[in-house]
Coordinates of C-alpha atoms in Angstrom, one line a residue:
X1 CA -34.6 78.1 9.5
X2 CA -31.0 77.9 9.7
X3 CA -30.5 77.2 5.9
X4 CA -33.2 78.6 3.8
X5 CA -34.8 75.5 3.2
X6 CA -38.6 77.1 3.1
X7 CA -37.3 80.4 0.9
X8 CA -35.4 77.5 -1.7
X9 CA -38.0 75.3 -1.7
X10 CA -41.1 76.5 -0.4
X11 CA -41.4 79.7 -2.4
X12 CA -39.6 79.2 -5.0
X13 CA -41.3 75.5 -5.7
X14 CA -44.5 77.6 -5.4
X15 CA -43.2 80.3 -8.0
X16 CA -42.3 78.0 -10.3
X17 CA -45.9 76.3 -10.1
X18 CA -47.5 79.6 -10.0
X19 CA -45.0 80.7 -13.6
X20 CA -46.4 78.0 -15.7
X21 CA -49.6 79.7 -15.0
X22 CA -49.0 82.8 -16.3
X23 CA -45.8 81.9 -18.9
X24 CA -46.9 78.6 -20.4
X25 CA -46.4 78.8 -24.1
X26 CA -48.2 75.4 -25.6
X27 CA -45.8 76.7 -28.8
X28 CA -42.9 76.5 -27.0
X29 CA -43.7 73.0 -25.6
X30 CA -43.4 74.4 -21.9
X31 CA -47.0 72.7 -21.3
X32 CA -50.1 74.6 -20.6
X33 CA -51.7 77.8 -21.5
X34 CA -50.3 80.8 -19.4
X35 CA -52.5 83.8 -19.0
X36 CA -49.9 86.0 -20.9
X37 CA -50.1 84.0 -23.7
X38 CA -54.1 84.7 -24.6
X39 CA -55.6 81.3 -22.0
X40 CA -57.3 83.2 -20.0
X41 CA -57.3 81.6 -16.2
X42 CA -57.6 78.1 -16.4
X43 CA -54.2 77.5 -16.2
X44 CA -53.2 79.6 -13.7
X45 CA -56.0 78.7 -11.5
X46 CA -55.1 74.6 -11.6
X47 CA -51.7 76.1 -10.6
X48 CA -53.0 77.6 -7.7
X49 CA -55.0 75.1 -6.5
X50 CA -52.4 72.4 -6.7
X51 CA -49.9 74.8 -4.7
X52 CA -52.7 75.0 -2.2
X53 CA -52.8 70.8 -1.8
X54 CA -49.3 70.9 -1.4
X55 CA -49.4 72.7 1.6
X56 CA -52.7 71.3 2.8
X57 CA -50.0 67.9 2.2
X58 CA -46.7 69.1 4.0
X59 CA -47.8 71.4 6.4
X60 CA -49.6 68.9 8.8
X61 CA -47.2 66.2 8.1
X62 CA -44.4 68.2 9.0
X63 CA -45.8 69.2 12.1
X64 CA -46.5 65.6 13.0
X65 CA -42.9 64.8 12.6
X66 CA -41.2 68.2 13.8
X67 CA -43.0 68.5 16.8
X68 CA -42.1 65.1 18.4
X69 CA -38.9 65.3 17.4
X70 CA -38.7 68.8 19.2
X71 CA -40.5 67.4 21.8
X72 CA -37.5 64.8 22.9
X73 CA -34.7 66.9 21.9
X74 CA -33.9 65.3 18.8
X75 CA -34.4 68.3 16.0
X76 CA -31.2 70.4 17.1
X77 CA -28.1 70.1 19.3
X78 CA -27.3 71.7 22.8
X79 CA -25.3 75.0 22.9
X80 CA -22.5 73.0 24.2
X81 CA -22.1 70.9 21.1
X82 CA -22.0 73.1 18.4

């Protein structure tokens, strides 16, 4: 990945759904009920699960379009070029 795209947006869009899980102050107005804050695991564990369905979502429709792309030599230039 020539410019971090999956470390800026992958893991850090999956930190930031798994923090509400455990940080989410309902007095704060932040939403939820983080497990620091005396919720127990509820919250985190919807967390989870929706960064789970994310993936289950991108991961195989990346593929589909990556691959073909790669296939006909569309995704990156030659050597020569750049």
């Amino acid at each position: 990945d020539v410019v971090d795209a999956f470390p800026v947006h992958g893991a850090c869009g999956i930190w930031g759904l798994l923090a509400l899980g455990f940080f989410g102050n309902p007095d704060e107005g932040l939403g939820g009920s983080g497990l620091f804050y005396g919720a127990g695991g509820g919250q985190l564990a919807i967390q989870l699960v929706t960064a789970l369905m994310i993936i289950i979502w991108v991961a195989p429709l990346s593929v589909l379009i990556m691959f073909p792309l790669r296939k006909i030599g569309w995704l990156r230039h030659s050597d020569e070029f750049q």
